[in-house]
Amino acid sequence: MKIMVSLKRVVDYAVKIRVKPDKSGVETQNVKMSMNPFCEIALEEALRIKESGMASEVVAVSMGLKQCVDTLRTGLAMGADRGIHVETDGPLYPLSVAKLLRALVKVEKPGLLILGKQAIDDDCNQTGQMVAGLLNWPQGTFASKVVLDKEKQVVTVDREVDGGLETLCLDLPAVITTDLRLNQPRYATLPNIMKAKSKVIKKYTPQDLNVELKSDIEQVQVTEPPKRKAGVLVSSVDELIDKLKNEAHVI
Amino acid sequence: MAAFRAFRKRIVPSFKSRIFASSFNSRSISTLVLAEHEGGAIKPQSVSAVKAASSLSDENSISLLLAGSGPALHEAAANAASCDPSVSQVLVADSEKFSHHLAEPWARLIHLVQQKGGYSHVITASGSFGKNILPRAAALLDVSPITDVIEISDSHLFVRPIYAGNALCTVRYTGAGPCLLSIRSTSFPVSPIWADSKSNEAPISQVDLSTFGEDSVGKSRYVKHTSQDTERPDLGNARVVVTGGRALKSAENFKMIEKLAEKLGAAVGATRAAVDAGYVPNELQVGQTGKIVAPELYLAFGVSGAIQHLAGMRDSKYIVAVNKDADAPIFQVADYGLVGDIFEVIPELLEKLPEKK
């Protein structure tokens, strides 16, 4: 069985982002970019499944600008077998990504598609669910545990839901999106980074895949969130209780 | 000339957007609210979704969709019919298929009900239920959903946070199909008296499931649910939240946070560090990947204030931070900060705080 993993290149999670003065978006020039943390977890899970002998190949996919190849190289250095880059020049919304993924699934025929639960830039939390819907595959979102049963062709997924944990059993092929606690992603070692340079990254365009990129949403503006008014430092517990009681009236 | 161009640039888009908005407004607005229910009542966050729906337009016919099986469903439907005067009807899908809120049957159901009702908007709260089902339904309808809306500017213009709440993005929905939204319930608060208001009883009708597509249903099966039993208020809706971070050092020490919460009638929250260290279960995590809360009072003990944590609590009305490190980023958002050792401050607070009312 083949596993396909989708990776997104995003502004590094530790960067304090800046909104552009013309409100057209967030500054991404000269900003450190990395693999979306949830995608790292998705790839790690795919690699672990392969290492346990349940999968034969892990294919990493990324979509967007040509720099996405760097993200794919990182994925290959972690242990993915080969990469696929769908090159586009504009912004991609989850619906388009889901359609491109569906097209790639038809080509590659993986038994499992693993994605992160959300990208930390647009915070959408949609792509996995959408591609599952388009493919008519079952979905296991916000997974914190994944157990594959190759004989029965099912996967059991523990999901992090509002009130605790929910366990589902899904028929393969299926889509899984990963939550933070699923695993601890590995670091790419230097020899593996070198090896990754010789792994294949296949290129597609949306036209190759017969996917038309159109969008029914339009970004009007991006602004900074309202600033909180400056707070005060208090010097003692008594002063704190006094402020909460008599100034804020919250206790 | 340059000034003129800048002027035109400013004027033209807003003029265009007005034309857009008016053409949309001329279409009648009707909303389908996807509601969650538990123990015979609809959940408060679903009432927030109704609240959001009623802010779309003054003339909006709001239908609530409930699905499940058994007597609890019908009890919840009766409860839903009187939850808010703006609800004009309650639709009930009664089938074993919906017992466990699985995305596959729910997305089919939304597709079916949407085709029959032709709603202009479909809204749900962006909890784990809404986030799981809405995008799947959107894909079946071939539209882009909009997640985690915090402000409705007009029927097709919405504000949502991006980059862990460090920027706000205004998006316009320009599609011809229905507009699918999940709303952040803390941004559409409901008054706590809603449960008693029996002013209005909306009619309840059953959804005809005879044409229900079975294609992907059955490919996923519910196995079990494990929940943390707690007598404290629900984290998402609590008036006061007390949160502990890594500085608590152990699960044993975390009990101090719980004691303090008890005294204040508050919910307990935690940072990712505290959850990963095993002090508390993960459903208590507040942040970009955990719960988003906006209580009246948020007390953070031994929390440094990483971007990802602030994403989950920055909209709280009053933030109190207690930390040993005077340079901790949490002090930049705190209304009241106290630099000190939490192991001294918490016991003192426990001693000096007035009993909860």
Coordinates of C-alpha atoms in Angstrom, one line a residue:
Chain A
M1 CA 0.0 0.0 0.0
K2 CA 1.1 3.5 -0.9
I3 CA 0.6 6.4 1.5
M4 CA 0.3 10.0 0.2
V5 CA 1.1 12.9 2.5
S6 CA 0.4 16.5 1.7
L7 CA 2.9 19.1 2.9
K8 CA 2.5 22.9 3.1
R9 CA 5.1 25.5 3.1
V10 CA 4.2 28.2 5.6
V11 CA 5.7 31.1 7.6
D12 CA 7.7 29.4 10.4
Y13 CA 5.6 29.0 13.6
A14 CA 8.1 30.9 15.7
V15 CA 8.0 34.0 13.5
K16 CA 6.1 37.0 14.8
I17 CA 4.2 38.0 11.6
R18 CA 3.8 41.5 10.3
V19 CA 0.7 42.8 8.4
K20 CA 1.6 44.7 5.3
P21 CA 0.9 48.4 5.5
D22 CA -1.3 48.3 2.4
K23 CA -3.5 45.6 4.1
S24 CA -3.0 43.2 1.2
G25 CA -1.7 40.4 3.3
V26 CA 1.0 39.3 5.7
E27 CA 4.7 40.0 5.0
T28 CA 6.3 36.9 3.6
Q29 CA 9.3 38.3 1.8
N30 CA 12.6 37.6 3.7
V31 CA 10.7 35.7 6.4
K32 CA 11.7 32.2 7.5
M33 CA 9.5 29.6 5.9
S34 CA 9.1 26.0 7.1
M35 CA 7.0 22.9 6.7
N36 CA 3.7 23.4 8.5
P37 CA 4.1 21.6 11.9
F38 CA 0.9 19.5 11.4
C39 CA 2.3 18.3 8.1
E40 CA 5.5 17.2 9.8
I41 CA 3.4 15.1 12.1
A42 CA 1.5 13.7 9.1
L43 CA 4.7 12.7 7.4
E44 CA 6.1 11.2 10.6
E45 CA 3.0 9.0 10.9
A46 CA 3.3 7.8 7.3
L47 CA 7.0 7.0 7.8
R48 CA 6.2 5.0 11.0
I49 CA 3.5 3.0 9.2
K50 CA 6.0 2.2 6.4
E51 CA 8.6 1.3 8.9
S52 CA 6.2 -1.1 10.6
G53 CA 5.9 -2.9 7.3
M54 CA 2.3 -1.9 6.6
A55 CA 3.1 0.4 3.6
S56 CA 5.4 0.1 0.7
E57 CA 6.0 3.7 -0.3
V58 CA 5.5 7.2 1.1
V59 CA 4.8 9.9 -1.5
A60 CA 5.1 13.6 -0.4
V61 CA 3.0 16.2 -2.2
S62 CA 3.2 20.0 -2.1
M63 CA 1.4 22.7 -4.0
G64 CA 2.1 26.3 -4.7
L65 CA 5.1 28.4 -5.7
K66 CA 8.4 26.9 -6.9
Q67 CA 9.9 27.3 -3.4
C68 CA 7.6 24.5 -2.2
V69 CA 10.3 22.2 -3.6
D70 CA 12.4 23.1 -0.5
T71 CA 9.6 21.8 1.7
L72 CA 9.4 18.6 -0.3
R73 CA 13.2 18.2 0.1
T74 CA 12.8 18.5 3.8
G75 CA 10.1 15.8 3.6
L76 CA 12.4 13.6 1.5
A77 CA 15.2 14.1 4.0
M78 CA 12.9 12.9 6.8
G79 CA 12.3 9.7 4.8
A80 CA 9.6 10.2 2.1
D81 CA 10.4 8.1 -1.0
R82 CA 9.6 10.6 -3.6
G83 CA 7.9 14.0 -4.1
I84 CA 5.3 15.6 -6.3
H85 CA 5.1 19.3 -6.8
V86 CA 2.1 20.9 -8.4
E87 CA 3.3 24.4 -9.3
T88 CA 1.0 27.3 -9.2
D89 CA 1.8 31.0 -9.0
G90 CA -1.2 32.5 -7.1
P91 CA -2.7 31.8 -3.7
L92 CA -4.5 28.5 -3.4
Y93 CA -7.6 28.0 -1.4
P94 CA -8.4 24.7 0.3
L95 CA -11.1 23.8 -2.3
S96 CA -8.5 24.0 -5.1
V97 CA -5.9 22.1 -3.1
A98 CA -8.5 19.4 -2.4
K99 CA -9.3 19.1 -6.1
L100 CA -5.6 18.9 -7.0
L101 CA -5.2 16.2 -4.4
R102 CA -8.1 14.3 -5.7
A103 CA -6.6 14.4 -9.2
L104 CA -3.2 13.1 -7.8
V105 CA -5.0 10.4 -5.9
K106 CA -6.5 9.1 -9.1
V107 CA -3.0 9.0 -10.6
E108 CA -1.1 7.5 -7.7
K109 CA -3.9 5.4 -6.1
P110 CA -2.7 5.5 -2.5
G111 CA -4.5 3.5 0.2
L112 CA -4.2 6.3 2.8
L113 CA -4.0 10.0 2.5
I114 CA -2.6 11.8 5.5
L115 CA -2.7 15.6 6.0
G116 CA -2.2 18.0 8.9
K117 CA -5.4 19.1 10.6
Q118 CA -4.8 22.7 9.7
A119 CA -2.1 25.0 8.3
I120 CA -0.9 27.6 10.8
D121 CA -1.1 30.4 8.2
D122 CA -4.7 30.4 7.1
D123 CA -5.9 28.3 10.1
C124 CA -8.7 26.9 7.8
N125 CA -8.9 23.3 8.9
Q126 CA -10.7 22.2 5.7
T127 CA -8.5 20.5 3.1
G128 CA -8.6 17.0 4.5
Q129 CA -12.3 17.0 5.0
M130 CA -12.9 18.4 1.5
V131 CA -10.7 15.9 -0.3
A132 CA -12.4 13.1 1.7
G133 CA -15.7 14.4 0.5
L134 CA -14.6 14.7 -3.1
L135 CA -13.2 11.2 -3.1
N136 CA -16.1 9.8 -1.2
W137 CA -13.6 8.3 1.3
P138 CA -14.2 8.1 5.0
Q139 CA -12.3 10.7 7.1
G140 CA -10.6 10.5 10.5
T141 CA -9.9 14.1 11.5
F142 CA -7.8 15.4 14.4
A143 CA -6.2 12.0 14.9
S144 CA -4.1 11.4 18.0
K145 CA -3.7 7.6 17.4
V146 CA -3.7 5.6 14.2
V147 CA -3.8 1.8 14.1
L148 CA -3.7 0.1 10.7
D149 CA -5.1 -3.4 10.1
K150 CA -3.8 -4.5 6.8
E151 CA -5.7 -7.8 6.7
K152 CA -9.2 -6.3 7.4
Q153 CA -8.3 -3.2 5.3
V154 CA -9.4 -0.9 8.1
V155 CA -7.8 1.9 10.1
T156 CA -8.7 2.7 13.7
V157 CA -8.4 6.4 14.6
D158 CA -8.6 8.1 18.0
R159 CA -9.8 11.6 17.4
E160 CA -9.4 14.6 19.7
V161 CA -12.9 16.0 20.1
D162 CA -14.3 18.7 22.4
G163 CA -15.3 16.5 25.2
G164 CA -12.5 14.0 25.1
L165 CA -11.4 11.3 22.7
E166 CA -13.5 9.5 20.1
T167 CA -12.5 6.2 18.4
L168 CA -13.6 5.5 14.8
C169 CA -13.0 2.6 12.5
L170 CA -12.6 3.5 8.8
D171 CA -12.5 1.3 5.7
L172 CA -9.5 1.8 3.5
P173 CA -8.8 3.9 1.5
A174 CA -9.3 6.7 3.9
V175 CA -8.2 10.3 4.7
I176 CA -6.6 11.1 8.1
T177 CA -5.8 14.5 9.4
T178 CA -3.3 14.7 12.3
D179 CA -3.5 16.5 15.6
L180 CA -0.5 17.7 17.6
R181 CA -0.3 14.7 19.9
L182 CA -0.1 12.0 17.3
N183 CA 3.6 11.7 17.4
Q184 CA 6.9 13.6 17.7
P185 CA 8.3 14.2 14.2
R186 CA 12.0 13.2 13.6
Y187 CA 14.7 15.5 12.5
A188 CA 16.4 15.0 9.2
T189 CA 20.0 13.9 9.6
L190 CA 22.8 15.3 7.5
P191 CA 23.3 12.1 5.5
N192 CA 19.6 11.9 4.8
I193 CA 19.6 15.5 3.7
M194 CA 22.3 14.6 1.2
K195 CA 20.4 11.5 0.1
A196 CA 17.2 13.5 -0.4
K197 CA 18.9 15.5 -3.1
S198 CA 18.9 12.5 -5.4
K199 CA 15.3 11.6 -4.8
V200 CA 12.8 12.3 -7.6
I201 CA 10.4 15.3 -7.4
K202 CA 7.9 15.1 -10.2
K203 CA 6.3 18.3 -11.5
Y204 CA 2.7 18.9 -12.5
T205 CA 0.7 21.9 -13.4
P206 CA -3.0 22.2 -12.6
Q207 CA -3.6 21.9 -16.4
D208 CA -1.8 18.6 -16.4
L209 CA -4.2 17.4 -13.8
N210 CA -7.3 19.0 -15.5
V211 CA -8.1 21.1 -12.5
E212 CA -9.3 24.6 -13.0
L213 CA -8.2 27.0 -10.3
K214 CA -11.0 29.3 -9.6
S215 CA -12.1 30.7 -6.3
D216 CA -15.4 31.7 -4.9
I217 CA -13.8 33.6 -2.0
E218 CA -11.9 36.9 -2.3
Q219 CA -9.6 38.3 0.3
V220 CA -10.6 41.9 0.8
Q221 CA -8.1 43.0 3.4
V222 CA -5.8 41.8 6.2
T223 CA -5.5 44.0 9.3
E224 CA -3.9 43.8 12.7
P225 CA -6.0 42.7 15.5
P226 CA -7.1 45.4 17.9
K227 CA -4.4 46.1 20.5
R228 CA -5.1 45.5 24.1
K229 CA -4.7 48.5 26.3
A230 CA -1.5 48.4 28.3
G231 CA -1.9 46.6 31.6
V232 CA -0.4 47.3 35.0
L233 CA 2.0 45.4 37.2
V234 CA 0.8 44.9 40.7
S235 CA 3.2 44.3 43.6
S236 CA 1.2 42.0 45.8
V237 CA -1.6 39.5 46.0
D238 CA -3.6 42.0 48.0
E239 CA -3.3 44.6 45.4
L240 CA -4.3 42.1 42.7
I241 CA -7.4 41.0 44.6
D242 CA -8.3 44.6 45.2
K243 CA -8.0 45.5 41.5
L244 CA -10.0 42.5 40.4
K245 CA -12.7 43.3 42.9
N246 CA -12.9 47.1 42.7
E247 CA -11.6 48.0 39.3
A248 CA -12.5 45.1 37.0
H249 CA -15.4 43.9 39.1
V250 CA -14.8 40.3 38.0
I251 CA -14.6 38.6 41.4
Chain B
M1 CA -2.1 62.6 -10.3
A2 CA -0.7 60.1 -7.9
A3 CA -3.0 61.4 -5.2
F4 CA -5.9 61.1 -7.6
R5 CA -5.0 57.5 -8.4
A6 CA -4.7 56.7 -4.8
F7 CA -8.1 58.3 -4.3
R8 CA -9.7 56.3 -7.1
K9 CA -8.1 53.1 -5.8
R10 CA -9.8 53.7 -2.5
I11 CA -13.1 54.7 -3.9
V12 CA -13.6 52.2 -6.7
P13 CA -13.4 49.0 -4.7
S14 CA -15.8 50.1 -2.1
F15 CA -18.3 51.3 -4.8
K16 CA -18.0 48.0 -6.5
S17 CA -18.5 46.2 -3.2
R18 CA -21.6 48.2 -2.6
I19 CA -23.0 47.0 -5.9
F20 CA -22.1 43.5 -5.1
A21 CA -23.6 43.7 -1.7
S22 CA -26.9 45.1 -2.9
S23 CA -27.3 42.5 -5.6
F24 CA -26.7 39.9 -2.9
N25 CA -29.1 41.5 -0.5
S26 CA -31.8 41.5 -3.1
R27 CA -31.7 37.8 -2.9
S28 CA -33.6 36.6 0.0
I29 CA -31.6 35.2 2.9
S30 CA -32.5 31.9 4.4
T31 CA -30.2 30.1 6.8
L32 CA -29.7 26.5 7.8
V33 CA -28.1 26.2 11.3
L34 CA -26.5 22.8 12.0
A35 CA -27.1 22.2 15.7
E36 CA -25.4 19.8 18.1
H37 CA -27.4 18.4 20.9
E38 CA -26.7 16.5 24.1
G39 CA -28.9 15.1 26.8
G40 CA -32.1 16.4 25.2
A41 CA -31.0 20.0 24.8
I42 CA -29.2 21.9 22.1
K43 CA -25.7 23.0 23.0
P44 CA -24.9 26.7 23.9
Q45 CA -22.5 27.0 21.0
S46 CA -25.4 26.1 18.6
V47 CA -27.4 28.9 20.1
S48 CA -24.5 31.2 19.3
A49 CA -24.7 29.9 15.7
V50 CA -28.4 31.0 15.7
K51 CA -27.3 34.4 17.0
A52 CA -24.8 34.7 14.2
A53 CA -27.4 33.7 11.7
S54 CA -29.8 36.3 12.9
S55 CA -27.1 39.0 12.4
L56 CA -26.8 38.2 8.7
S57 CA -29.8 40.2 7.8
D58 CA -33.0 41.5 9.4
E59 CA -35.1 39.4 7.2
N60 CA -33.7 35.9 7.5
S61 CA -35.7 32.8 7.9
I62 CA -33.6 30.5 10.1
S63 CA -34.1 26.7 10.1
L64 CA -32.3 24.6 12.7
L65 CA -31.2 21.1 11.6
L66 CA -30.9 18.4 14.3
A67 CA -29.9 14.8 13.6
G68 CA -29.7 11.7 15.8
S69 CA -32.0 9.0 17.0
G70 CA -34.1 8.2 20.0
P71 CA -36.2 10.2 22.4
A72 CA -33.3 12.6 23.3
L73 CA -33.4 13.9 19.8
H74 CA -37.1 14.8 20.0
E75 CA -36.6 16.4 23.4
A76 CA -33.7 18.4 21.9
A77 CA -35.9 19.4 19.0
A78 CA -38.6 20.8 21.3
N79 CA -35.8 22.6 23.2
A80 CA -34.4 24.0 19.9
A81 CA -37.8 25.2 18.8
S82 CA -37.9 27.6 21.7
C83 CA -34.3 28.5 22.0
D84 CA -34.4 31.7 20.2
P85 CA -37.3 33.8 18.8
S86 CA -35.6 34.1 15.4
V87 CA -35.8 30.3 14.7
S88 CA -38.6 29.8 12.2
Q89 CA -38.5 26.0 11.9
V90 CA -36.7 23.0 13.3
L91 CA -35.8 20.1 10.9
V92 CA -35.2 16.7 12.5
A93 CA -33.4 13.8 10.8
D94 CA -34.1 10.7 12.8
S95 CA -32.0 7.8 11.9
E96 CA -29.5 5.4 13.5
K97 CA -27.0 6.7 10.9
F98 CA -26.8 10.0 12.8
S99 CA -26.4 8.7 16.3
H100 CA -22.7 9.5 16.5
H101 CA -22.2 12.7 14.5
L102 CA -20.1 11.0 11.8
A103 CA -19.0 13.3 9.0
E104 CA -20.0 11.0 6.2
P105 CA -23.7 10.8 6.8
W106 CA -23.9 14.4 8.1
A107 CA -22.3 15.8 5.0
R108 CA -24.8 13.8 2.9
L109 CA -27.6 15.1 5.0
I110 CA -26.6 18.7 4.6
H111 CA -26.3 18.2 0.9
L112 CA -29.8 16.7 0.8
V113 CA -31.4 19.4 3.0
Q114 CA -29.6 22.1 1.1
Q115 CA -30.9 20.8 -2.3
K116 CA -34.5 20.8 -1.0
G117 CA -34.4 24.0 0.9
G118 CA -32.1 26.1 -1.3
Y119 CA -30.7 28.0 1.7
S120 CA -28.4 31.0 1.0
H121 CA -26.3 30.3 4.1
V122 CA -25.4 27.3 6.2
I123 CA -23.9 28.0 9.6
T124 CA -22.5 26.0 12.5
A125 CA -20.3 26.6 15.5
S126 CA -16.6 25.9 14.9
G127 CA -16.2 23.2 17.5
S128 CA -14.8 19.8 16.7
F129 CA -18.3 18.8 15.3
G130 CA -18.6 21.8 12.9
K131 CA -15.0 21.7 11.8
N132 CA -15.3 18.0 11.0
I133 CA -18.5 18.1 9.0
L134 CA -18.8 21.5 7.3
P135 CA -15.8 21.3 4.9
R136 CA -16.9 17.9 3.8
A137 CA -20.4 19.2 3.0
A138 CA -18.9 22.2 1.3
A139 CA -16.9 19.9 -1.0
L140 CA -20.1 18.0 -1.9
L141 CA -21.7 21.3 -2.8
D142 CA -18.6 22.5 -4.6
V143 CA -18.2 25.7 -2.5
S144 CA -15.5 27.1 -0.3
P145 CA -16.4 27.2 3.4
I146 CA -15.3 30.0 5.7
T147 CA -13.9 28.8 9.0
D148 CA -14.0 30.5 12.4
V149 CA -15.9 33.7 11.5
I150 CA -15.7 36.3 14.3
E151 CA -17.6 39.1 12.7
I152 CA -20.3 39.3 10.1
S153 CA -20.0 42.6 8.2
D154 CA -22.8 41.9 5.7
S155 CA -24.4 38.8 4.3
H156 CA -21.3 38.0 2.2
L157 CA -18.5 39.8 4.0
F158 CA -16.9 38.2 7.0
V159 CA -13.9 38.6 9.3
R160 CA -11.8 35.7 10.5
P161 CA -8.5 35.4 12.3
I162 CA -5.4 34.0 10.5
Y163 CA -1.9 33.3 11.7
A164 CA -3.0 32.2 15.2
G165 CA -5.1 35.4 15.6
N166 CA -2.1 37.7 14.8
A167 CA -4.0 39.1 11.8
L168 CA -7.6 39.5 10.9
C169 CA -8.7 38.7 7.4
T170 CA -11.8 40.1 5.7
V171 CA -13.2 37.7 3.1
R172 CA -16.0 38.1 0.6
Y173 CA -17.9 35.1 -0.6
T174 CA -18.5 35.5 -4.3
G175 CA -19.8 32.1 -5.2
A176 CA -23.2 31.3 -6.6
G177 CA -23.9 28.4 -4.3
P178 CA -24.7 28.6 -0.6
C179 CA -22.3 30.3 1.7
L180 CA -21.0 27.9 4.4
L181 CA -19.7 29.4 7.6
S182 CA -18.5 28.1 10.9
I183 CA -18.6 30.8 13.6
R184 CA -16.5 31.2 16.7
S185 CA -19.1 31.0 19.4
T186 CA -17.3 33.3 21.9
S187 CA -17.7 36.1 19.3
F188 CA -21.5 35.6 19.3
P189 CA -22.3 35.4 22.9
V190 CA -25.8 34.4 24.0
S191 CA -27.5 35.6 27.2
P192 CA -27.7 32.8 29.7
I193 CA -31.5 33.2 30.1
W194 CA -32.2 31.7 26.6
A195 CA -33.1 28.4 28.1
D196 CA -36.2 29.9 29.9
S197 CA -37.5 31.9 27.0
K198 CA -40.6 30.1 25.8
S199 CA -41.9 33.1 23.9
N200 CA -41.9 31.3 20.5
E201 CA -42.4 27.8 19.5
A202 CA -41.2 27.1 16.0
P203 CA -42.8 24.2 14.0
I204 CA -40.8 20.9 14.0
S205 CA -40.8 18.8 10.9
Q206 CA -39.1 15.6 9.9
V207 CA -36.5 15.4 7.1
D208 CA -37.5 13.0 4.3
L209 CA -34.6 10.6 4.1
S210 CA -36.0 8.5 1.3
T211 CA -33.5 9.9 -1.2
F212 CA -30.6 9.8 1.2
G213 CA -27.4 8.7 -0.7
E214 CA -25.7 5.8 1.0
D215 CA -22.4 5.9 -1.0
S216 CA -19.9 6.8 1.7
V217 CA -22.1 6.1 4.7
G218 CA -21.0 2.9 6.5
K219 CA -17.4 3.3 5.5
S220 CA -16.8 4.8 8.9
R221 CA -18.0 3.3 12.2
Y222 CA -18.2 4.7 15.7
V223 CA -16.3 2.6 18.2
K224 CA -16.2 4.5 21.5
H225 CA -15.9 7.9 23.2
T226 CA -13.9 8.5 26.3
S227 CA -14.5 11.7 28.2
Q228 CA -13.0 13.3 31.2
D229 CA -15.6 13.5 34.0
T230 CA -15.6 16.9 35.4
E231 CA -17.9 18.9 37.7
R232 CA -16.3 22.2 36.8
P233 CA -17.9 24.5 34.2
D234 CA -17.1 23.8 30.5
L235 CA -13.9 25.4 29.4
G236 CA -15.5 26.9 26.2
N237 CA -18.3 28.7 28.1
A238 CA -16.9 29.5 31.5
R239 CA -17.0 33.0 32.9
V240 CA -13.6 32.6 34.6
V241 CA -10.7 30.4 33.4
V242 CA -7.7 29.5 35.5
T243 CA -4.7 28.2 33.5
G244 CA -1.5 26.6 34.4
G245 CA 1.7 26.1 32.4
R246 CA 4.9 24.2 32.5
A247 CA 6.0 26.0 35.7
L248 CA 3.6 23.9 37.8
K249 CA 6.2 21.2 37.4
S250 CA 4.0 18.2 38.2
A251 CA 0.4 16.9 38.0
E252 CA 0.4 17.0 41.8
N253 CA 1.2 20.7 41.8
F254 CA -1.4 21.3 39.1
K255 CA -4.0 20.4 41.8
M256 CA -3.4 23.9 43.2
I257 CA -4.8 25.3 39.9
E258 CA -7.8 23.1 40.3
K259 CA -8.3 24.2 43.9
L260 CA -8.1 27.8 42.8
A261 CA -10.6 27.2 40.0
E262 CA -13.0 25.6 42.5
K263 CA -12.8 28.6 44.7
L264 CA -13.6 30.9 41.8
G265 CA -16.2 28.7 40.2
A266 CA -13.9 28.6 37.2
A267 CA -12.9 26.2 34.5
V268 CA -9.3 24.8 34.3
G269 CA -7.2 25.4 31.3
A270 CA -3.6 24.4 30.4
T271 CA -0.8 25.2 28.0
R272 CA 0.5 22.7 25.5
A273 CA 3.6 22.2 27.7
A274 CA 1.5 21.2 30.7
V275 CA -0.6 18.8 28.5
D276 CA 2.5 17.3 26.9
A277 CA 4.2 16.9 30.3
G278 CA 1.1 14.8 31.3
Y279 CA -0.1 17.1 34.1
V280 CA -3.6 17.3 32.6
P281 CA -5.6 15.7 29.7
N282 CA -5.4 17.4 26.3
E283 CA -9.0 18.7 26.2
L284 CA -7.9 21.3 28.7
Q285 CA -5.5 22.8 26.2
V286 CA -6.1 26.5 25.4
G287 CA -4.6 27.8 22.2
Q288 CA -4.4 27.7 18.4
T289 CA -4.7 23.9 18.4
G290 CA -6.8 23.6 21.5
K291 CA -9.8 25.5 22.8
I292 CA -10.4 29.1 22.0
V293 CA -11.8 30.9 25.1
A294 CA -13.0 34.4 25.8
P295 CA -14.0 34.5 29.4
E296 CA -14.5 37.6 31.6
L297 CA -11.5 36.7 33.6
Y298 CA -8.5 34.6 32.5
L299 CA -5.8 33.9 35.1
A300 CA -2.5 32.5 33.8
F301 CA -0.1 31.0 36.2
G302 CA 3.4 30.1 35.1
V303 CA 2.4 30.6 31.4
S304 CA 5.1 32.3 29.3
G305 CA 2.6 33.4 26.6
A306 CA 3.7 31.8 23.3
I307 CA 2.0 33.0 20.1
Q308 CA 0.1 29.7 19.9
H309 CA -1.3 30.0 23.5
L310 CA -2.3 33.7 23.1
A311 CA -4.3 32.7 20.0
G312 CA -6.7 30.9 22.3
M313 CA -7.2 33.5 25.0
R314 CA -6.4 37.0 23.7
D315 CA -10.0 38.0 23.5
S316 CA -10.6 37.4 27.2
K317 CA -12.0 40.6 28.9
Y318 CA -9.5 40.7 31.7
I319 CA -6.2 38.8 31.7
V320 CA -4.2 38.2 34.8
A321 CA -0.7 36.8 34.6
V322 CA 1.5 35.6 37.4
N323 CA 5.0 34.6 36.4
K324 CA 8.5 34.6 37.8
D325 CA 10.0 36.0 34.6
A326 CA 9.2 39.7 34.3
D327 CA 10.1 39.5 30.5
A328 CA 7.6 36.8 29.8
P329 CA 5.5 37.7 26.7
I330 CA 2.3 37.0 28.6
F331 CA 2.8 40.4 30.5
Q332 CA 2.3 42.2 27.2
V333 CA -1.4 41.1 27.0
A334 CA -2.1 41.0 30.7
D335 CA -4.3 43.7 32.2
Y336 CA -2.9 42.8 35.7
G337 CA 0.5 41.3 36.0
L338 CA 2.2 40.0 39.1
V339 CA 5.9 39.1 39.0
G340 CA 6.4 36.4 41.5
D341 CA 6.7 32.7 42.4
I342 CA 3.4 30.9 41.6
F343 CA 4.1 28.5 44.5
E344 CA 3.9 31.5 46.9
V345 CA 1.2 33.4 45.0
I346 CA -1.4 30.7 44.5
P347 CA -1.5 29.6 48.2
E348 CA -1.8 33.3 49.2
L349 CA -4.6 33.8 46.7
L350 CA -6.4 30.6 48.0
E351 CA -6.3 32.1 51.4
K352 CA -7.3 35.6 50.6
L353 CA -9.8 35.3 47.8
P354 CA -13.4 35.7 48.8
E355 CA -15.6 32.7 48.6
K356 CA -17.5 32.4 45.3
K357 CA -21.0 33.7 45.2

